[in-house]
Tab-separated table of C-alpha atoms and ligand atoms in Angstrom:
chain	number	residue	atom	x	y	z
A	232	MET	CA	-137.979	29.159	197.792
A	233	ARG	CA	-137.082	25.016	198.952
A	234	THR	CA	-133.546	23.779	198.145
A	235	PRO	CA	-133.390	22.329	195.464
A	236	GLY	CA	-134.667	25.570	193.837
A	237	ALA	CA	-132.669	27.187	194.737
A	238	LEU	CA	-129.718	25.944	194.448
A	239	ALA	CA	-130.397	25.678	190.946
A	240	ASP	CA	-130.946	29.616	190.155
A	241	ALA	CA	-127.078	29.913	192.452
A	242	GLU	CA	-125.557	27.360	190.040
A	243	ARG	CA	-127.969	29.336	187.198
A	244	TRP	CA	-126.815	33.117	188.283
A	245	THR	CA	-123.892	33.571	189.910
A	246	ALA	CA	-119.442	32.110	188.788
A	247	HIS	CA	-118.421	28.632	189.675
A	248	ASN	CA	-115.396	29.443	192.069
A	249	TYR	CA	-116.987	28.354	195.116
A	250	HIS	CA	-118.240	24.429	195.780
A	251	PRO	CA	-120.715	24.820	198.304
A	252	LEU	CA	-121.915	21.851	199.765
A	253	PRO	CA	-126.330	22.037	198.422
A	254	VAL	CA	-127.180	23.639	201.719
A	255	VAL	CA	-129.714	26.901	201.746
A	256	ILE	CA	-129.092	28.397	205.190
A	257	THR	CA	-131.794	30.890	205.704
A	258	ASP	CA	-131.931	31.921	209.040
A	259	ALA	CA	-128.559	31.095	212.307
A	260	GLU	CA	-128.630	31.458	215.942
A	261	GLY	CA	-126.207	31.159	218.190
A	262	ALA	CA	-124.166	27.662	217.210
A	263	TRP	CA	-127.381	26.226	214.465
A	264	VAL	CA	-128.606	27.049	211.297
A	265	THR	CA	-131.939	26.194	210.026
A	266	ASP	CA	-132.055	25.432	206.009
A	267	VAL	CA	-135.450	26.509	203.797
A	268	ASP	CA	-136.702	23.424	204.269
A	269	GLY	CA	-136.702	23.927	208.232
A	270	HIS	CA	-133.249	21.399	208.838
A	271	ARG	CA	-131.233	22.489	211.780
A	272	TYR	CA	-127.752	22.231	211.280
A	273	LEU	CA	-124.470	22.705	213.585
A	274	ASP	CA	-122.554	25.137	211.928
A	275	PHE	CA	-118.889	23.624	212.763
A	276	LEU	CA	-117.328	25.742	210.095
A	277	ALA	CA	-118.182	29.005	211.247
A	278	GLY	CA	-116.989	30.823	208.043
A	279	TYR	CA	-114.591	30.221	208.775
A	280	SER	CA	-113.670	31.914	212.324
A	281	ALA	CA	-115.668	35.036	210.809
A	282	LEU	CA	-118.513	33.808	213.148
A	283	ASN	CA	-116.499	32.664	216.533
A	284	PHE	CA	-119.056	35.097	218.192
A	285	GLY	CA	-121.931	32.731	217.115
A	286	HIS	CA	-124.241	33.351	214.425
A	287	ARG	CA	-126.195	37.134	215.707
A	288	HIS	CA	-124.477	37.241	219.283
A	289	PRO	CA	-126.653	39.335	221.147
A	290	SER	CA	-124.525	41.440	222.176
A	291	LEU	CA	-123.002	42.625	218.656
A	292	ILE	CA	-126.424	42.651	216.724
A	293	ALA	CA	-127.102	44.653	218.848
A	294	ALA	CA	-124.047	47.507	218.332
A	295	ALA	CA	-125.079	46.989	214.752
A	296	HIS	CA	-128.331	48.451	215.500
A	297	ALA	CA	-127.408	51.122	217.177
A	298	GLN	CA	-124.545	52.197	214.853
A	299	LEU	CA	-127.910	51.783	212.114
A	300	ASP	CA	-129.771	54.405	213.306
A	301	ARG	CA	-126.965	56.566	213.119
A	302	LEU	CA	-124.262	56.582	211.261
A	303	THR	CA	-122.986	54.243	208.494
A	304	LEU	CA	-120.019	55.173	206.647
A	305	THR	CA	-118.042	58.694	205.974
A	306	SER	CA	-114.882	57.479	204.184
A	307	ARG	CA	-111.522	58.618	205.910
A	308	ALA	CA	-112.269	61.819	204.561
A	309	PHE	CA	-113.798	62.441	207.927
A	310	VAL	CA	-113.564	61.232	211.168
A	311	HIS	CA	-115.904	59.445	213.501
A	312	ASP	CA	-116.888	59.715	216.310
A	313	GLN	CA	-116.352	55.510	216.637
A	314	PHE	CA	-113.449	55.467	215.079
A	315	ALA	CA	-110.584	55.662	217.193
A	316	THR	CA	-112.400	53.816	220.558
A	317	PHE	CA	-112.685	50.831	218.038
A	318	CYS	CA	-108.531	51.562	216.503
A	319	ARG	CA	-107.272	51.940	220.711
A	320	GLY	CA	-108.721	49.279	221.523
A	321	LEU	CA	-108.160	47.092	219.444
A	322	ALA	CA	-104.331	48.035	219.723
A	323	GLU	CA	-104.664	47.429	223.305
A	324	LEU	CA	-105.427	43.566	223.088
A	325	CYS	CA	-102.894	43.824	220.424
A	326	GLY	CA	-100.229	44.923	222.148
A	327	LYS	CA	-99.256	48.097	219.635
A	328	ASP	CA	-99.050	51.179	219.334
A	329	LEU	CA	-102.051	51.784	215.665
A	330	VAL	CA	-104.135	49.651	214.466
A	331	LEU	CA	-105.029	50.182	209.340
A	332	PRO	CA	-108.336	49.330	209.623
A	333	MET	CA	-108.908	47.354	206.336
A	334	ASN	CA	-112.652	45.408	205.080
A	335	THR	CA	-111.638	41.361	204.031
A	336	GLY	CA	-108.776	39.550	205.162
A	337	ALA	CA	-107.265	39.917	202.399
A	338	GLU	CA	-106.504	43.921	201.538
A	339	ALA	CA	-104.531	43.239	205.238
A	340	VAL	CA	-102.557	41.194	204.222
A	341	GLU	CA	-101.449	43.424	201.634
A	342	THR	CA	-101.197	46.747	203.677
A	343	GLY	CA	-99.259	44.236	205.546
A	344	ILE	CA	-96.950	43.492	202.838
A	345	LYS	CA	-96.827	47.107	201.313
A	346	VAL	CA	-96.210	48.160	204.533
A	347	ALA	CA	-93.276	45.430	205.282
A	348	ARG	CA	-91.699	47.007	201.525
A	349	LYS	CA	-92.063	50.628	202.226
A	350	TRP	CA	-90.441	49.333	206.557
A	351	GLY	CA	-87.385	48.385	203.940
A	352	TYR	CA	-86.513	50.922	201.672
A	353	GLN	CA	-87.105	53.747	204.319
A	354	VAL	CA	-86.275	52.120	207.474
A	355	LYS	CA	-84.317	49.004	206.628
A	356	GLY	CA	-81.893	50.540	203.625
A	357	VAL	CA	-83.341	47.457	201.031
A	358	PRO	CA	-82.598	48.973	197.482
A	359	ASP	CA	-85.098	49.677	195.485
A	360	GLY	CA	-87.137	47.642	194.031
A	361	GLN	CA	-84.884	44.829	195.972
A	362	ALA	CA	-87.281	43.848	198.914
A	363	GLU	CA	-88.612	40.483	199.513
A	364	ILE	CA	-91.131	38.797	201.718
A	365	VAL	CA	-90.639	34.788	203.317
A	366	VAL	CA	-93.470	33.027	203.278
A	367	ALA	CA	-94.894	29.340	203.634
A	368	GLY	CA	-95.724	26.166	200.651
A	369	GLY	CA	-99.059	25.519	201.684
A	370	ASN	CA	-99.949	29.370	202.968
A	371	PHE	CA	-103.139	30.285	202.193
A	372	HIS	CA	-103.742	34.516	203.133
A	373	GLY	CA	-106.639	35.552	200.032
A	374	ARG	CA	-107.314	35.745	196.509
A	375	THR	CA	-105.585	38.913	195.368
A	376	THR	CA	-102.904	38.656	192.782
A	377	THR	CA	-100.299	39.764	194.168
A	378	ILE	CA	-100.830	37.419	197.538
A	379	ILE	CA	-101.859	34.522	194.674
A	380	SER	CA	-98.418	34.993	193.530
A	381	PHE	CA	-96.446	33.370	196.964
A	382	SER	CA	-98.809	30.955	196.860
A	383	THR	CA	-98.233	26.496	195.807
A	384	ASP	CA	-101.375	25.646	195.611
A	385	GLU	CA	-102.628	26.004	191.612
A	386	ASP	CA	-106.059	26.329	191.850
A	387	ALA	CA	-105.605	29.621	193.481
A	388	ARG	CA	-102.371	30.510	191.149
A	389	ALA	CA	-102.417	28.948	187.408
A	390	ASP	CA	-103.793	30.910	184.242
A	391	PHE	CA	-103.516	34.297	186.689
A	392	GLY	CA	-100.416	35.562	186.105
A	393	PRO	CA	-97.733	37.335	185.300
A	394	TYR	CA	-97.691	37.841	189.394
A	395	THR	CA	-95.105	40.059	191.185
A	396	PRO	CA	-91.776	39.030	192.077
A	397	GLY	CA	-90.338	39.973	195.509
A	398	PHE	CA	-91.200	35.821	197.918
A	399	LYS	CA	-89.954	33.205	198.676
A	400	ILE	CA	-91.379	29.939	199.875
A	401	VAL	CA	-90.168	27.864	202.146
A	402	PRO	CA	-91.562	24.629	203.551
A	403	TYR	CA	-93.907	25.481	206.498
A	404	GLY	CA	-92.227	24.340	209.937
A	405	ASP	CA	-88.615	24.485	207.741
A	406	LEU	CA	-86.056	27.115	210.471
A	407	ALA	CA	-83.067	26.465	208.923
A	408	ALA	CA	-84.905	26.711	206.178
A	409	ILE	CA	-86.126	30.282	206.556
A	410	THR	CA	-82.482	30.966	207.247
A	411	ASP	CA	-81.477	30.079	204.603
A	412	ALA	CA	-84.169	32.200	202.848
A	413	VAL	CA	-83.574	35.383	204.657
A	414	GLY	CA	-81.179	37.662	202.989
A	415	PRO	CA	-80.086	41.540	203.667
A	416	ASN	CA	-82.617	42.655	201.084
A	417	THR	CA	-85.792	40.371	204.174
A	418	VAL	CA	-88.321	42.483	204.435
A	419	ALA	CA	-91.181	40.691	206.698
A	420	VAL	CA	-91.325	37.075	207.152
A	421	LEU	CA	-94.683	35.537	206.452
A	422	LEU	CA	-96.470	32.858	208.523
A	423	GLU	CA	-99.758	31.740	209.647
A	424	PRO	CA	-99.283	30.419	213.119
A	425	ILE	CA	-101.469	27.695	212.144
A	426	GLN	CA	-101.627	26.299	208.638
A	427	GLY	CA	-106.433	26.142	208.395
A	428	GLU	CA	-106.256	25.680	204.743
A	429	ALA	CA	-103.319	23.368	204.258
A	430	GLY	CA	-105.270	21.414	207.292
A	431	VAL	CA	-104.525	23.845	210.381
A	432	LEU	CA	-101.472	22.755	210.933
A	433	VAL	CA	-99.849	23.781	213.789
A	434	PRO	CA	-95.828	23.703	213.158
A	435	PRO	CA	-93.225	21.896	216.392
A	436	ALA	CA	-92.585	23.114	218.803
A	437	GLY	CA	-90.381	26.160	219.144
A	438	TYR	CA	-90.383	27.051	215.741
A	439	PHE	CA	-92.692	30.298	216.460
A	440	ALA	CA	-89.398	30.881	217.849
A	441	GLY	CA	-86.331	30.217	216.634
A	442	VAL	CA	-88.323	32.558	213.605
A	443	ARG	CA	-88.178	35.774	216.048
A	444	GLU	CA	-84.955	34.669	217.224
A	445	LEU	CA	-84.041	35.304	213.589
A	446	CYS	CA	-85.650	38.110	211.776
A	447	THR	CA	-84.311	40.326	215.375
A	448	THR	CA	-80.878	39.177	214.019
A	449	GLU	CA	-81.181	40.513	211.138
A	450	ASN	CA	-83.836	43.355	211.115
A	451	VAL	CA	-86.270	41.675	209.618
A	452	LEU	CA	-90.168	42.081	210.787
A	453	LEU	CA	-92.155	38.448	211.677
A	454	ILE	CA	-95.580	39.072	209.989
A	455	ALA	CA	-98.480	37.295	211.744
A	456	ASP	CA	-101.320	36.577	209.880
A	457	GLU	CA	-104.117	35.730	212.467
A	458	ILE	CA	-107.429	36.113	210.200
A	459	GLN	CA	-107.953	32.426	210.783
A	460	SER	CA	-106.430	31.504	213.688
A	461	GLY	CA	-106.763	34.512	215.818
A	462	LEU	CA	-109.876	36.048	218.046
A	463	GLY	CA	-109.688	33.085	221.041
A	464	ARG	CA	-109.881	30.761	217.617
A	465	THR	CA	-107.313	28.492	219.192
A	466	GLY	CA	-107.511	28.812	223.489
A	467	LYS	CA	-105.809	32.305	223.208
A	468	THR	CA	-106.417	35.759	221.591
A	469	PHE	CA	-103.787	35.422	219.352
A	470	ALA	CA	-102.697	31.670	218.062
A	471	ILE	CA	-98.706	32.608	218.432
A	472	GLU	CA	-98.602	33.619	221.935
A	473	HIS	CA	-98.800	29.579	222.275
A	474	GLU	CA	-94.729	29.972	221.814
A	475	GLY	CA	-95.086	32.628	223.551
A	476	VAL	CA	-93.879	35.143	220.909
A	477	VAL	CA	-94.598	38.018	220.029
A	478	PRO	CA	-94.766	38.836	215.840
A	479	ASP	CA	-93.640	42.826	214.798
A	480	MET	CA	-97.314	42.843	212.873
A	481	PHE	CA	-100.200	41.456	213.205
A	482	LEU	CA	-102.528	40.661	209.947
A	483	LEU	CA	-106.463	40.813	211.968
A	484	GLY	CA	-109.941	40.242	210.165
A	485	LYS	CA	-112.762	37.680	210.195
A	486	ALA	CA	-114.110	37.824	213.930
A	487	LEU	CA	-113.405	41.170	213.598
A	488	GLY	CA	-116.821	41.741	212.859
A	489	GLY	CA	-118.404	39.243	214.290
A	490	GLY	CA	-119.899	37.451	212.094
A	491	ILE	CA	-122.078	40.351	211.057
A	492	VAL	CA	-119.164	42.635	207.903
A	493	PRO	CA	-115.966	42.466	206.808
A	494	VAL	CA	-113.755	44.142	209.233
A	495	SER	CA	-109.794	44.069	208.677
A	496	ALA	CA	-107.352	44.935	210.629
A	497	VAL	CA	-103.302	45.925	211.562
A	498	ALA	CA	-101.541	46.157	214.194
A	499	ALA	CA	-97.734	47.145	214.720
A	500	ASP	CA	-95.813	50.122	216.006
A	501	ARG	CA	-95.689	52.772	215.528
A	502	ALA	CA	-91.091	51.977	213.830
A	503	VAL	CA	-93.094	49.928	211.155
A	504	LEU	CA	-97.726	51.261	210.954
A	505	GLY	CA	-96.128	55.357	210.828
A	506	VAL	CA	-94.174	54.619	207.835
A	507	LEU	CA	-97.187	55.226	206.036
A	508	LYS	CA	-98.069	58.946	204.791
A	509	PRO	CA	-101.125	60.206	203.432
A	510	GLY	CA	-102.425	59.166	199.944
A	511	GLU	CA	-100.167	56.125	200.622
A	512	HIS	CA	-102.594	53.611	201.373
A	513	GLY	CA	-106.989	53.471	201.816
A	514	SER	CA	-110.137	51.738	201.506
A	515	THR	CA	-113.657	54.130	201.115
A	516	PHE	CA	-114.666	51.400	203.865
A	517	GLY	CA	-111.784	50.341	206.008
A	518	GLY	CA	-112.813	51.536	209.440
A	519	ASN	CA	-116.363	53.157	208.727
A	520	PRO	CA	-118.978	53.555	211.643
A	521	LEU	CA	-120.903	50.472	211.533
A	522	ALA	CA	-117.592	48.751	211.225
A	523	CYS	CA	-115.668	50.480	214.402
A	524	ALA	CA	-118.873	49.871	216.034
A	525	VAL	CA	-118.932	46.444	215.320
A	526	GLY	CA	-115.845	45.592	215.927
A	527	SER	CA	-115.252	47.911	219.363
A	528	LYS	CA	-117.645	44.731	220.787
A	529	VAL	CA	-115.937	41.979	219.336
A	530	VAL	CA	-112.442	43.146	221.206
A	531	ARG	CA	-114.983	44.141	224.292
A	532	LEU	CA	-115.690	39.919	223.933
A	533	LEU	CA	-112.394	39.437	223.570
A	534	SER	CA	-110.931	41.420	226.745
A	535	THR	CA	-112.534	39.579	229.722
A	536	GLY	CA	-110.860	36.267	228.007
A	537	GLU	CA	-114.223	34.363	228.601
A	538	PHE	CA	-114.119	33.256	224.404
A	539	GLN	CA	-110.459	32.474	225.036
A	540	GLN	CA	-111.496	30.575	228.239
A	541	ARG	CA	-114.475	28.436	226.571
A	542	SER	CA	-111.948	27.600	223.566
A	543	ALA	CA	-109.560	25.969	225.474
A	544	GLN	CA	-112.471	23.460	227.330
A	545	LEU	CA	-114.051	22.554	224.774
A	546	GLY	CA	-111.663	22.376	222.323
A	547	THR	CA	-110.339	19.924	225.112
A	548	ARG	CA	-113.575	18.179	224.433
A	549	LEU	CA	-112.878	17.770	221.142
A	550	HIS	CA	-109.971	17.334	220.665
A	551	GLU	CA	-110.328	14.079	223.059
A	552	GLY	CA	-113.414	12.677	221.368
A	553	LEU	CA	-111.180	12.757	217.678
A	554	THR	CA	-108.302	11.101	219.301
A	555	ALA	CA	-110.046	8.243	220.352
A	556	LEU	CA	-111.228	8.136	216.604
A	557	ILE	CA	-107.933	8.086	215.285
A	558	GLY	CA	-108.168	4.336	214.526
A	559	HIS	CA	-111.545	3.655	213.594
A	560	GLY	CA	-111.643	5.498	210.578
A	561	VAL	CA	-110.005	8.336	211.521
A	562	VAL	CA	-106.058	8.954	210.491
A	563	ALA	CA	-104.423	11.936	212.135
A	564	VAL	CA	-105.684	14.342	213.624
A	565	ARG	CA	-104.429	18.021	214.340
A	566	GLY	CA	-104.797	22.141	215.811
A	567	ARG	CA	-105.009	24.017	218.999
A	568	GLY	CA	-108.765	25.101	220.551
A	569	LEU	CA	-112.362	23.905	219.285
A	570	TRP	CA	-109.796	23.941	215.652
A	571	ALA	CA	-108.991	21.350	214.737
A	572	GLY	CA	-107.654	18.998	211.176
A	573	VAL	CA	-108.880	15.447	210.335
A	574	ASP	CA	-107.310	13.356	208.405
A	575	ILE	CA	-110.680	10.607	207.441
A	576	ASP	CA	-108.902	7.355	206.342
A	577	PRO	CA	-108.925	7.936	201.797
A	578	ALA	CA	-109.851	4.526	201.928
A	579	LEU	CA	-113.290	4.883	203.305
A	580	MET	CA	-113.916	8.457	202.257
A	581	THR	CA	-113.084	11.318	200.448
A	582	GLY	CA	-112.881	14.699	202.654
A	583	ARG	CA	-115.577	15.558	200.254
A	584	GLN	CA	-117.423	12.723	200.881
A	585	ALA	CA	-117.060	13.706	204.492
A	586	VAL	CA	-118.580	16.076	204.393
A	587	GLU	CA	-122.156	15.615	202.967
A	588	ARG	CA	-122.243	13.074	205.203
A	589	LEU	CA	-121.815	14.918	208.147
A	590	ALA	CA	-124.624	17.545	206.357
A	591	GLU	CA	-127.100	14.279	206.529
A	592	GLN	CA	-125.838	13.929	210.664
A	593	GLY	CA	-126.527	17.606	210.888
A	594	ILE	CA	-123.692	19.096	210.696
A	595	LEU	CA	-121.890	21.132	208.927
A	596	ALA	CA	-117.914	21.050	208.649
A	597	LYS	CA	-115.525	21.455	204.896
A	598	ASP	CA	-113.326	19.459	203.555
A	599	THR	CA	-109.257	20.690	202.610
A	600	HIS	CA	-107.621	19.269	200.898
A	601	GLY	CA	-107.354	14.425	200.291
A	602	SER	CA	-109.982	13.143	203.026
A	603	THR	CA	-108.662	16.568	205.072
A	604	ILE	CA	-111.860	18.133	206.585
A	605	ARG	CA	-111.224	21.012	208.622
A	606	LEU	CA	-113.169	21.475	212.499
A	607	ALA	CA	-113.956	25.067	213.542
A	608	PRO	CA	-117.438	25.059	215.539
A	609	PRO	CA	-117.390	29.479	216.559
A	610	LEU	CA	-116.641	29.453	220.643
A	611	VAL	CA	-120.143	29.916	221.891
A	612	VAL	CA	-120.208	26.275	221.285
A	613	THR	CA	-121.390	24.094	223.751
A	614	GLU	CA	-120.070	20.499	225.578
A	615	ALA	CA	-123.243	19.260	223.980
A	616	GLU	CA	-122.966	20.049	221.464
A	617	VAL	CA	-119.308	19.282	220.639
A	618	ASP	CA	-120.515	15.740	221.754
A	619	GLN	CA	-123.503	15.240	219.516
A	620	ALA	CA	-120.681	16.466	216.769
A	621	LEU	CA	-118.119	14.346	216.973
A	622	ALA	CA	-121.250	11.051	217.656
A	623	GLY	CA	-121.784	12.631	214.188
A	624	LEU	CA	-118.488	12.071	213.160
A	625	ALA	CA	-118.466	8.720	214.691
A	626	ALA	CA	-121.204	7.819	212.771
A	627	ILE	CA	-119.645	8.200	209.121
A	628	LEU	CA	-116.946	5.974	210.443
A	629	PRO	CA	-117.175	1.967	210.519
A	630	GLY	CA	-118.021	1.388	214.082
A	631	LYS	CA	-115.470	0.494	216.818
B	883	PLP	C1	-105.321	33.220	206.616
B	883	PLP	C2	-105.977	33.490	206.226
B	883	PLP	N1	-105.490	34.957	205.132
B	883	PLP	C3	-105.960	35.745	204.341
B	883	PLP	C4	-107.260	34.864	204.693
B	883	PLP	C5	-108.766	36.021	203.739
B	883	PLP	O1	-109.185	36.659	204.380
B	883	PLP	P1	-110.566	37.101	203.608
B	883	PLP	O2	-111.305	35.373	201.843
B	883	PLP	O3	-111.760	37.926	203.822
B	883	PLP	O4	-109.368	37.753	201.850
B	883	PLP	C6	-107.706	34.166	205.290
B	883	PLP	C7	-110.182	33.239	204.538
B	883	PLP	O5	-109.802	32.208	204.681
B	883	PLP	C8	-107.104	32.881	205.655
B	883	PLP	O6	-107.661	31.923	206.141
């Protein structure tokens, strides 16, 4: 079926909880996708970082194929032979004692919240039902009822109440505000090292070092939601490493599944994750054999540092190219590594119009609030492809 028919069918048969670009993709490889009409596009969104290793990375596909031919699901009622290898590899990559595998990013966040609360009651001694978690305005941690309870985005939140209590919202990047918000019943501070959905916002230098010190002093867990920022996206394995900070808990997802299966995880030391006992938390598909086989290969790919280095080097090229467009239709550029938030002059076009025009140039990207667009190509992208995307962006802006 060609694009118009496929779009009409999608419109007819699905809930309208997304507003996709009118592109119907049928196959993909590396940084490129092809639509049903045979048009090729450079994928500069990479599934919001779920495709850090590109589409159909050969070693990830091989791992998936091999596992499909042997064993796909056991549930956690039994152990399977891929489980410990994956969990050990990921724990070592994170420098933590233990891993708890789940499926989606939101489930990893929910797991982190539950573990932090339980740790608060059992280890810190917070009175029953009083645990508080400090979060940042502009956050994006997923779509469950608890998570949207502390969202500041009305589209995500409105009409989904009643809301889960126990969260204090402070401005992102403001250490004094977190310091004021932390009290005797605070069990955790939950933050994105870089806020993706908010427009790739990088906090001021020293923010995370300050938050780390505060959390240590106040006996509060620092939870880093690295679901979008982690696993090589910013030029390091974890974005929080740029600040020289180690959180108490990593929340991971997206790229952990290699763009093939949903895989998420929480990584923390025994003193934290050890509070969970059998029957208290879980998921039928969490840590399934297919997920673990692919996830182990993802960990292996990251262990060489090659992808982190590519992201750092090509990221410099991307950011230099974007910075050169400031004053020529671009108002501001933020980000790290192969991840950028680009504010287009709102007098010229909205973010939505920008990504529609970029698609006409053969570049797929995603707008966020107002006139901001996000660029996050797969880490397998080449220098020439980065230059092509920059040229595509320049082409939709007024000439220099
Ligand atoms: C920082 C962050 N946390 C959590 C999530 C939720 O992940 P998922 O959509 O897999 O539930 C996302 C998704 O965009 C995210 O960017």
